[in-house]
Each structure stands twice: as structure tokens, then as C-alpha cells.
């Protein structure tokens, strides 16, 4: 069943709808399961380990073994900040971002519905993931990308997996509006996160976090927020398995130049006013009108969580720091969670001793240009061992 998040009207899940026909609000999937958690033990570490909790037809699964990502205890950074820090490394998914969790479920739903074309608008990662899963499912794939604002690795993936790629003159929000219109006209099946089945896959991040902690919640889960699907999905995941007195404070981090959810949070409001011209170095979250704002704000308010913004410099510093102290390479948007953590520890919002899980959402190689820009160029040198020894061992300048 799918249900409207606002008026609670219920619909069959074989209907292709993206918003509530009655009130126009967004929808959520309502899985019907009652399982003993022990059934998950010993299964392979993928999204489908939790298949009983995911409301799609198991016989149609399209998968690349996504999920089961590293859960790294980051002692050095944690000790420095005075907290118990874990990092959930979603860049280890097959196409390098958390989108694969949603896409395996979304593509499975597409197969179940018997559609032949899938589509999305994307800041990059959704398109990379959709292109790969559409290839695996054998469906036609159309993607809209905001012109000039998609990191190179993501663009390469979408093209290389055979999607029909359109570079749209406009930002992500405008591209999504156009793609949604085509979906409403039934030319394609929309696999942006407004599709409630996408979030059914992404909620497994929440399952894995509490499962890895012995079915305990951390005190806080922090993550970057763009279109606001992922924070909503993780909250759904943790609430499906945890009791109300043991839930994490959901903490969303936005880039300063693209912060509509933060603006609502500051006003303690459920209304979201779009940011007209969003801008940030973290192109993945360069979004001004997040479609899942209602779900995200519910997650933040209901969990007694928080929302913060970080500057581009803070994002880039955190990205480099995480790479160099803990060996975890992430793209700029992902580093927003670490930058936000630092800011909230400094500001006293995160208490000393808290157990915090930062979700880092995409791999460093997604955006090689930004990574290279942050480094000194390699030293160009002849293949001469004497010269190399002089520099490396004797400290001689080239
Ligand atoms: N981190 C990365 C690496 C992303 O690619 C995205 C979203 C987010 C965080 C934010 O997640 O939208 O669920 O709040 N990327 C989308 C895309 C919009 O098209 O790839 P969100």
C-alpha cells in the first residue's frame, strides 16, 4: 500500500502515482511486515537481507549487491571532537553512492509494473545509479542533468551505462519539474526520490546502522540534505525497528547556498520556501526546492534533531581532513556531514560523549576535479634513482 503523508489517503501500490491525487502531497510506502529480527542473521550483506520489509515482488529483483556498506569507527576524529564517531561509507556501493540502495528497489518496482522507460533528473549520482540499474534491468533510461553542474565521474557513469543524457539549461529543480511532467504524461517511470519505493531501499541505511550497533540506536545520525529523501528514508528505517524512547536525533546538514530546509528549521516551521538560485561547491546538494521537505522536517522535529548549514570552505576542509586522518575518501556533499559535526560540536549542540553516526554519501572519485584542485601537483621527474633518492631521502629540492 502507499499512503499520503498529509491526508493519509491510501492507494494500491500497483498504481503509478507520485503525489496524492486527493490533496497533492507526497506519498510513502507502507510495508506490511512482522518479522523476528533473528531471520536477518547470517544472510549476505546486501539491501535484500531485509527483503521481508521491502514491499516489492521478490521474483523481479534487479540488484548489483548494493548495501552492506562499511561502518567505520573513527577514533582519531572522534577523540579529537570528544565523541564516539562512526562513519557509514555509502561510497562503497556499486556505483559509488547511496542511490544504489534506492535504485535496486525502484528498478524492481519498474519491472513489476512492466514499464519500458525509466527517467530521472539528477545532480549526478541518481543518474549514474539509474543508468547502471536500467542497463541491468534492460530498460530504456533518460536522464536530465543541470548543464555544467554535474561532477565528471557521475556524468561519465550515466553516459557509459548507456542512458540518454540531456544537459538541461537550468538548475536541478527546473530539470526535475520537466522530468516530472513527462512522467505525469506517462512517457516514463520516474525514479527520483519522490517515488516512494526508492526510499524503501534507502531506509536500509537506518536498518544497517542499528543492526550493526546490536539493534541499539546511536544518539545521533548526521547526513547531508539535498532533495531531502535520504534523511526521510533513514528515519523511516530506524523507526520501523526501534521503540520511541530509543531513537537517534536526525541531524541534516545543508550547504549555505542551498539551505531551504535549514531556513524552515530556524523558523520552527513545516513550510518550505524554495531557494531561487542555489549554489555550492557540493553540486550533489545544489537544490533549492527539495521535494521531500515535509518528510525531512518531520524526521528532524519528531526525533528532536537539528539542522545546520556549512560553508563551501568548511565542506572542502572536512573532505580533506577525513581523507587524511581516517583514510575515507568522499565527495564534497558527503563531507557536509563531517563539517556539520564539527560545527555542532563547537557550538555545543552535539554533547561530548555522544555516539554519532555520520553518513558519507558518495565516493571521492565522483568529483575528481575538486579532489585534484585541493592538492599540490605531482613532482615531474626523470626515472633516475639518484635524483629520486636525493629528493625523497636527502630532502633535496628538485
Ligand atoms: N549526498 C550525495 C552524494 C548526493 O548525491 C545527494 C543527492 C545527497 C547527498 C542528498 O540526498 O537528495 O536524498 O537529500 N543527490 C541527488 C542526485 C539529488 O540527483 O544524485 P537527498
Short mmCIF file of C-alpha atoms and ligand atoms in Angstrom, two decimals:
data_model
loop_
_atom_site.label_atom_id
_atom_site.label_comp_id
_atom_site.label_asym_id
_atom_site.label_seq_id
_atom_site.Cartn_x
_atom_site.Cartn_y
_atom_site.Cartn_z
CA UNK A 1 0.00 0.00 0.00
CA UNK A 2 1.07 3.62 -0.49
CA UNK A 3 -0.24 6.45 1.62
CA UNK A 4 -0.29 10.23 1.53
CA UNK A 5 1.99 11.71 4.20
CA UNK A 6 -0.51 14.51 4.76
CA UNK A 7 -4.18 13.42 4.36
CA UNK A 8 -3.31 9.72 4.93
CA UNK A 9 -5.41 8.57 1.98
CA UNK A 10 -4.33 5.05 0.96
CA UNK A 11 -3.69 3.71 -2.54
CA UNK A 12 -2.82 0.34 -4.05
CA UNK A 13 0.85 0.08 -4.82
CA UNK A 14 0.28 -1.06 -8.40
CA UNK A 15 -0.92 2.47 -9.24
CA UNK A 16 1.64 4.73 -10.88
CA UNK A 17 1.26 7.93 -8.88
CA UNK A 18 3.89 10.19 -7.37
CA UNK A 19 1.72 12.56 -5.34
CA UNK A 20 -1.65 12.17 -3.65
CA UNK A 21 -4.48 12.51 -6.21
CA UNK A 22 -6.66 13.87 -3.39
CA UNK A 23 -4.51 16.57 -1.77
CA UNK A 24 -1.35 16.74 -3.91
CA UNK A 25 1.10 15.89 -1.16
CA UNK A 26 3.91 13.32 -1.34
CA UNK A 27 3.42 9.61 -0.74
CA UNK A 28 5.10 6.95 1.36
CA UNK A 29 5.13 3.19 1.00
CA UNK A 30 3.65 1.30 3.92
CA UNK A 31 5.16 -2.17 4.09
CA UNK A 32 3.26 -4.82 5.96
CA UNK A 33 5.69 -7.00 7.88
CA UNK A 34 6.08 -8.58 11.25
CA UNK A 35 9.40 -10.34 11.48
CA UNK A 36 11.71 -11.66 14.14
CA UNK A 37 14.98 -9.78 13.70
CA UNK A 38 16.96 -13.01 14.02
CA UNK A 39 15.93 -14.02 10.48
CA UNK A 40 18.40 -11.46 9.12
CA UNK A 41 21.41 -13.03 10.82
CA UNK A 42 23.75 -14.99 8.58
CA UNK A 43 22.33 -13.56 5.36
CA UNK A 44 24.51 -11.90 2.71
CA UNK A 45 25.19 -8.24 3.45
CA UNK A 46 23.00 -6.53 0.87
CA UNK A 47 19.84 -4.44 0.85
CA UNK A 48 17.88 -7.63 0.20
CA UNK A 49 18.96 -9.09 3.51
CA UNK A 50 15.87 -7.22 4.74
CA UNK A 51 13.61 -8.35 1.89
CA UNK A 52 10.62 -9.07 4.13
CA UNK A 53 10.50 -5.33 4.95
CA UNK A 54 10.64 -4.09 1.36
CA UNK A 55 7.24 -4.05 -0.37
CA UNK A 56 8.08 -5.24 -3.90
CA UNK A 57 7.88 -8.54 -5.78
CA UNK A 58 10.94 -10.58 -4.81
CA UNK A 59 10.86 -12.55 -8.08
CA UNK A 60 11.61 -9.35 -10.05
CA UNK A 61 14.67 -8.15 -8.15
CA UNK A 62 17.27 -6.16 -10.12
CA UNK A 63 20.36 -5.98 -7.96
CA UNK A 64 24.08 -5.28 -8.06
CA UNK A 65 24.64 -6.47 -4.48
CA UNK A 66 24.24 -2.96 -3.08
CA UNK A 67 24.13 -2.21 0.64
CA UNK A 68 26.08 -3.79 3.48
CA UNK A 69 28.47 -0.83 3.37
CA UNK A 70 31.43 -0.26 5.73
CA UNK A 71 30.63 1.08 9.19
CA UNK A 72 33.91 2.57 10.29
CA UNK A 73 34.71 3.54 13.87
CA UNK A 74 36.67 6.78 13.50
CA UNK A 75 38.69 7.03 16.70
CA UNK A 76 41.07 9.77 15.66
CA UNK A 77 38.44 12.25 14.59
CA UNK A 78 36.07 11.08 17.30
CA UNK A 79 38.68 11.55 20.07
CA UNK A 80 39.55 14.97 18.76
CA UNK A 81 35.91 16.02 18.93
CA UNK A 82 35.23 14.20 22.21
CA UNK A 83 32.57 11.92 20.74
CA UNK A 84 32.13 8.28 19.74
CA UNK A 85 32.11 8.56 15.96
CA UNK A 86 31.11 6.05 13.30
CA UNK A 87 31.11 6.77 9.60
CA UNK A 88 28.77 4.87 7.27
CA UNK A 89 30.60 4.75 3.94
CA UNK A 90 27.95 4.77 1.22
CA UNK A 91 30.54 5.45 -1.49
CA UNK A 92 31.25 1.71 -1.32
CA UNK A 93 28.02 0.90 -3.15
CA UNK A 94 28.31 -0.45 -6.72
CA UNK A 95 28.08 2.92 -8.50
CA UNK A 96 29.67 4.82 -5.62
CA UNK A 97 26.73 6.34 -3.77
CA UNK A 98 23.76 5.50 -1.54
CA UNK A 99 21.45 5.93 -4.55
CA UNK A 100 22.02 2.28 -5.44
CA UNK A 101 20.00 1.18 -2.42
CA UNK A 102 17.01 3.10 -3.67
CA UNK A 103 17.56 2.18 -7.26
CA UNK A 104 17.59 -1.59 -6.70
CA UNK A 105 14.12 -1.29 -5.18
CA UNK A 106 12.88 1.33 -7.65
CA UNK A 107 14.06 -0.72 -10.62
CA UNK A 108 12.50 -3.85 -9.17
CA UNK A 109 9.22 -1.93 -8.90
CA UNK A 110 9.64 -0.79 -12.52
CA UNK A 111 9.98 -4.43 -13.61
CA UNK A 112 6.94 -5.38 -11.55
CA UNK A 113 4.90 -2.61 -13.20
CA UNK A 114 6.11 -3.66 -16.65
CA UNK A 115 7.29 -0.21 -17.77
CA UNK A 116 9.82 0.10 -20.59
CA UNK A 117 11.38 3.52 -19.91
CA UNK A 118 12.70 4.98 -16.67
CA UNK A 119 13.85 8.54 -16.06
CA UNK A 120 15.19 10.98 -13.51
CA UNK A 121 16.55 14.48 -13.12
CA UNK A 122 19.76 14.48 -11.17
CA UNK A 123 22.64 16.41 -9.73
CA UNK A 124 24.66 13.37 -10.86
CA UNK A 125 24.55 10.37 -8.58
CA UNK A 126 20.93 9.41 -9.17
CA UNK A 127 21.57 9.41 -12.91
CA UNK A 128 24.72 7.30 -12.56
CA UNK A 129 22.86 4.78 -10.45
CA UNK A 130 19.71 4.73 -12.56
CA UNK A 131 21.75 4.25 -15.75
CA UNK A 132 23.50 1.21 -14.28
CA UNK A 133 20.33 -0.40 -12.91
CA UNK A 134 18.39 0.31 -16.10
CA UNK A 135 21.17 -1.41 -18.04
CA UNK A 136 20.91 -4.41 -15.74
CA UNK A 137 17.11 -4.44 -15.98
CA UNK A 138 17.19 -3.97 -19.75
CA UNK A 139 15.09 -0.78 -19.76
CA UNK A 140 15.45 2.47 -21.68
CA UNK A 141 16.84 5.26 -19.47
CA UNK A 142 16.50 9.03 -19.90
CA UNK A 143 18.25 11.48 -17.58
CA UNK A 144 18.18 15.28 -17.23
CA UNK A 145 21.24 16.95 -15.73
CA UNK A 146 21.71 20.64 -14.85
CA UNK A 147 24.10 21.92 -17.50
CA UNK A 148 27.70 22.38 -16.37
CA UNK A 149 26.98 21.48 -12.76
CA UNK A 150 27.48 17.73 -12.66
CA UNK A 151 30.78 16.30 -11.41
CA UNK A 152 32.80 14.46 -14.02
CA UNK A 153 32.69 10.95 -12.56
CA UNK A 154 28.90 10.95 -12.38
CA UNK A 155 28.50 12.24 -15.91
CA UNK A 156 30.88 9.56 -17.17
CA UNK A 157 28.87 6.86 -15.42
CA UNK A 158 25.49 7.97 -16.74
CA UNK A 159 26.83 8.14 -20.30
CA UNK A 160 28.88 4.97 -20.10
CA UNK A 161 26.00 2.83 -18.83
CA UNK A 162 24.03 3.89 -21.88
CA UNK A 163 21.50 6.40 -20.58
CA UNK A 164 20.13 9.05 -22.95
CA UNK A 165 21.68 12.07 -21.27
CA UNK A 166 20.28 15.59 -21.64
CA UNK A 167 22.21 18.57 -20.33
CA UNK A 168 19.40 20.93 -19.40
CA UNK A 169 19.87 24.71 -19.34
CA UNK A 170 18.63 25.33 -15.84
CA UNK A 171 19.19 24.06 -12.32
CA UNK A 172 18.22 20.70 -10.80
CA UNK A 173 14.83 21.94 -9.63
CA UNK A 174 13.91 23.04 -13.15
CA UNK A 175 15.16 19.79 -14.66
CA UNK A 176 13.11 17.82 -12.14
CA UNK A 177 9.99 19.79 -12.93
CA UNK A 178 10.35 18.95 -16.63
CA UNK A 179 11.08 15.27 -15.95
CA UNK A 180 8.11 15.04 -13.57
CA UNK A 181 5.84 16.46 -16.27
CA UNK A 182 6.94 13.74 -18.70
CA UNK A 183 6.28 11.13 -16.02
CA UNK A 184 2.81 12.52 -15.34
CA UNK A 185 2.12 12.27 -19.06
CA UNK A 186 3.12 8.59 -18.67
CA UNK A 187 6.04 8.71 -21.11
CA UNK A 188 8.34 7.18 -18.50
CA UNK A 189 8.50 5.88 -14.94
CA UNK A 190 10.02 8.49 -12.61
CA UNK A 191 12.78 7.25 -10.33
CA UNK A 192 13.61 10.38 -8.40
CA UNK A 193 13.18 10.10 -4.65
CA UNK A 194 9.61 11.38 -4.86
CA UNK A 195 8.97 7.77 -5.93
CA UNK A 196 8.16 6.18 -2.56
CA UNK A 197 9.77 2.84 -3.47
CA UNK A 198 13.19 4.49 -3.80
CA UNK A 199 13.09 5.38 -0.13
CA UNK A 200 12.18 1.79 0.79
CA UNK A 201 15.65 0.84 -0.40
CA UNK A 202 17.40 3.78 1.23
CA UNK A 203 15.77 3.08 4.60
CA UNK A 204 18.09 0.08 4.87
CA UNK A 205 20.88 2.52 5.82
CA UNK A 206 18.90 3.01 9.02
CA UNK A 207 18.40 -0.74 9.44
CA UNK A 208 22.11 -1.42 8.99
CA UNK A 209 23.18 1.26 11.46
CA UNK A 210 21.01 -0.02 14.31
CA UNK A 211 21.69 -3.65 13.37
CA UNK A 212 25.48 -3.05 13.40
CA UNK A 213 25.13 -1.49 16.85
CA UNK A 214 23.36 -4.60 18.17
CA UNK A 215 19.87 -3.18 17.50
CA UNK A 216 20.75 -0.07 19.50
CA UNK A 217 20.28 3.44 18.19
CA UNK A 218 23.19 5.85 18.11
CA UNK A 219 22.46 9.17 19.83
CA UNK A 220 22.53 10.96 16.51
CA UNK A 221 22.63 10.33 12.76
CA UNK A 222 24.03 13.16 10.64
CA UNK A 223 23.92 13.46 6.89
CA UNK A 224 23.89 15.93 4.01
CA UNK A 225 20.47 17.06 2.82
CA UNK A 226 19.65 18.00 -0.76
CA UNK A 227 16.34 16.81 -2.16
CA UNK A 228 15.68 15.52 1.39
CA UNK A 229 14.83 11.92 0.51
CA UNK A 230 17.67 10.23 2.33
CA UNK A 231 17.14 11.76 5.77
CA UNK A 232 13.47 10.81 5.45
CA UNK A 233 14.34 7.27 4.41
CA UNK A 234 16.84 6.67 7.23
CA UNK A 235 14.34 7.97 9.77
CA UNK A 236 11.74 5.60 8.35
CA UNK A 237 14.23 2.76 8.68
CA UNK A 238 15.13 3.39 12.30
CA UNK A 239 11.53 3.95 13.38
CA UNK A 240 10.42 0.68 11.79
CA UNK A 241 12.65 -1.22 14.19
CA UNK A 242 13.16 0.95 17.25
CA UNK A 243 11.00 1.94 20.16
CA UNK A 244 10.12 5.60 20.65
CA UNK A 245 12.43 6.07 23.65
CA UNK A 246 15.49 4.86 21.77
CA UNK A 247 15.71 6.81 18.55
CA UNK A 248 18.52 8.88 17.06
CA UNK A 249 18.36 12.64 16.69
CA UNK A 250 18.21 13.11 12.93
CA UNK A 251 20.56 15.92 12.01
CA UNK A 252 20.56 17.31 8.49
CA UNK A 253 23.37 19.42 7.08
CA UNK A 254 22.89 21.74 4.11
CA UNK A 255 25.28 23.91 2.14
CA UNK A 256 24.95 27.62 2.98
CA UNK A 257 23.98 28.48 -0.58
CA UNK A 258 21.28 25.82 -0.82
CA UNK A 259 19.55 25.66 2.53
CA UNK A 260 15.72 25.75 2.32
CA UNK A 261 15.27 23.03 4.97
CA UNK A 262 17.57 24.88 7.35
CA UNK A 263 15.53 28.07 6.79
CA UNK A 264 12.33 26.22 7.75
CA UNK A 265 14.02 24.67 10.78
CA UNK A 266 15.18 28.08 12.03
CA UNK A 267 11.57 29.25 11.88
CA UNK A 268 10.35 26.01 13.51
CA UNK A 269 8.05 25.72 10.52
CA UNK A 270 6.80 22.85 8.36
CA UNK A 271 6.59 25.16 5.34
CA UNK A 272 9.49 25.30 2.94
CA UNK A 273 10.26 28.36 0.84
CA UNK A 274 12.37 27.40 -2.19
CA UNK A 275 15.80 28.99 -2.61
CA UNK A 276 15.77 30.55 -6.08
CA UNK A 277 19.37 30.19 -7.24
CA UNK A 278 21.04 27.51 -5.13
CA UNK A 279 24.83 27.48 -5.32
CA UNK A 280 27.54 25.37 -3.67
CA UNK A 281 30.75 23.53 -4.46
CA UNK A 282 28.90 20.42 -3.26
CA UNK A 283 26.98 20.11 -6.54
CA UNK A 284 25.18 16.95 -5.39
CA UNK A 285 23.16 19.04 -2.92
CA UNK A 286 22.78 22.16 -5.07
CA UNK A 287 19.00 22.03 -4.69
CA UNK A 288 16.59 24.86 -3.88
CA UNK A 289 13.20 23.12 -3.70
CA UNK A 290 13.56 19.72 -2.02
CA UNK A 291 10.59 17.51 -2.87
CA UNK A 292 10.70 15.57 0.41
CA UNK A 293 10.83 18.64 2.67
CA UNK A 294 7.75 17.56 4.66
CA UNK A 295 9.16 14.13 5.40
CA UNK A 296 12.58 15.57 6.27
CA UNK A 297 11.19 18.21 8.62
CA UNK A 298 9.06 15.56 10.32
CA UNK A 299 12.17 13.42 10.79
CA UNK A 300 14.08 16.34 12.31
CA UNK A 301 11.27 17.57 14.60
CA UNK A 302 9.96 14.15 15.66
CA UNK A 303 13.44 12.95 16.59
CA UNK A 304 14.36 16.12 18.49
CA UNK A 305 17.05 16.52 15.85
CA UNK A 306 18.68 19.53 14.29
CA UNK A 307 19.55 21.24 11.03
CA UNK A 308 22.64 23.30 10.25
CA UNK A 309 24.44 24.85 7.31
CA UNK A 310 28.10 24.78 6.40
CA UNK A 311 30.13 26.95 4.04
CA UNK A 312 31.91 25.64 0.96
CA UNK A 313 35.28 26.15 2.70
CA UNK A 314 34.11 24.15 5.70
CA UNK A 315 32.96 21.37 3.37
CA UNK A 316 36.27 21.25 1.49
CA UNK A 317 38.31 21.32 4.72
CA UNK A 318 36.27 18.45 6.16
CA UNK A 319 36.58 16.45 2.94
CA UNK A 320 40.37 16.70 3.02
CA UNK A 321 40.59 16.10 6.74
CA UNK A 322 38.52 12.92 6.60
CA UNK A 323 40.64 11.63 3.73
CA UNK A 324 43.90 12.37 5.54
CA UNK A 325 43.09 11.38 9.10
CA UNK A 326 40.80 8.40 8.60
CA UNK A 327 41.54 7.33 5.01
CA UNK A 328 37.96 7.78 3.88
CA UNK A 329 37.60 9.49 0.51
CA UNK A 330 34.24 11.17 -0.06
CA UNK A 331 32.81 13.71 -2.46
CA UNK A 332 32.16 17.28 -1.23
CA UNK A 333 28.44 16.83 -0.45
CA UNK A 334 29.23 13.86 1.76
CA UNK A 335 31.77 15.88 3.70
CA UNK A 336 29.00 18.27 4.69
CA UNK A 337 28.06 15.78 7.39
CA UNK A 338 31.58 15.93 8.88
CA UNK A 339 31.76 19.71 8.52
CA UNK A 340 28.38 19.96 10.24
CA UNK A 341 29.50 17.67 13.02
CA UNK A 342 32.49 19.88 13.74
CA UNK A 343 30.33 22.98 13.78
CA UNK A 344 27.71 21.44 16.07
CA UNK A 345 30.32 20.10 18.50
CA UNK A 346 31.92 23.56 18.64
CA UNK A 347 28.51 25.16 19.13
CA UNK A 348 27.55 22.76 21.94
CA UNK A 349 24.60 21.22 20.08
CA UNK A 350 26.33 17.84 19.97
CA UNK A 351 27.26 16.85 23.53
CA UNK A 352 30.62 15.43 24.48
CA UNK A 353 30.48 11.64 24.62
CA UNK A 354 27.59 11.34 22.16
CA UNK A 355 27.59 8.36 19.84
CA UNK A 356 27.24 9.91 16.39
CA UNK A 357 26.94 8.22 13.01
CA UNK A 358 27.85 10.39 10.02
CA UNK A 359 26.56 9.05 6.73
CA UNK A 360 29.01 9.88 3.94
CA UNK A 361 27.00 9.50 0.81
CA UNK A 362 29.31 9.36 -2.23
CA UNK A 363 32.85 8.36 -3.25
CA UNK A 364 35.71 10.84 -3.71
CA UNK A 365 36.19 9.74 -7.34
CA UNK A 366 32.76 11.05 -8.23
CA UNK A 367 34.29 14.52 -8.35
CA UNK A 368 37.94 14.15 -9.36
CA UNK A 369 38.29 17.82 -10.37
CA UNK A 370 37.54 19.08 -6.87
CA UNK A 371 39.85 16.48 -5.31
CA UNK A 372 42.75 17.37 -7.60
CA UNK A 373 42.24 21.10 -7.06
CA UNK A 374 42.74 20.56 -3.32
CA UNK A 375 46.20 19.00 -3.76
CA UNK A 376 49.69 20.04 -4.84
CA UNK A 377 50.64 18.78 -8.28
CA UNK A 378 52.81 15.65 -8.53
CA UNK A 379 56.53 16.36 -8.98
CA UNK A 380 57.57 15.72 -12.57
CA UNK A 381 60.89 13.89 -12.61
CA UNK A 382 63.10 11.62 -14.71
CA UNK A 383 63.17 7.90 -13.91
CA UNK A 384 66.55 8.37 -12.25
CA UNK A 385 67.02 6.67 -8.91
CA UNK A 386 69.84 9.00 -7.81
CA UNK A 387 67.65 12.06 -8.30
CA UNK A 388 64.70 10.37 -6.62
CA UNK A 389 66.87 9.36 -3.65
CA UNK A 390 68.20 12.88 -3.32
CA UNK A 391 64.71 14.26 -3.04
CA UNK A 392 63.00 11.56 -1.01
CA UNK A 393 65.82 10.57 1.34
CA UNK A 394 68.08 13.60 1.41
CA UNK A 395 65.38 16.24 1.17
CA UNK A 396 66.97 17.93 -1.83
CA UNK A 397 64.74 20.29 -3.83
CA UNK A 398 64.04 19.39 -7.47
N1 LIG B 1 24.95 13.24 -0.99
C1 LIG B 1 25.12 12.91 -2.28
C2 LIG B 1 26.45 12.39 -2.70
C3 LIG B 1 24.05 13.04 -3.20
O1 LIG B 1 24.24 12.69 -4.47
C4 LIG B 1 22.82 13.55 -2.74
C5 LIG B 1 21.69 13.72 -3.67
C6 LIG B 1 22.70 13.87 -1.39
C7 LIG B 1 23.78 13.70 -0.55
C8 LIG B 1 21.43 14.39 -0.81
O2 LIG B 1 20.48 13.38 -0.67
O3 LIG B 1 18.69 14.39 -2.01
O4 LIG B 1 18.23 12.47 -0.51
O5 LIG B 1 18.73 14.71 0.43
N2 LIG B 1 21.78 13.61 -4.91
C9 LIG B 1 20.65 13.62 -5.84
C10 LIG B 1 21.08 13.24 -7.23
C11 LIG B 1 19.77 14.79 -5.74
O6 LIG B 1 20.42 13.61 -8.20
O7 LIG B 1 22.04 12.50 -7.36
P1 LIG B 1 18.93 13.76 -0.68
#
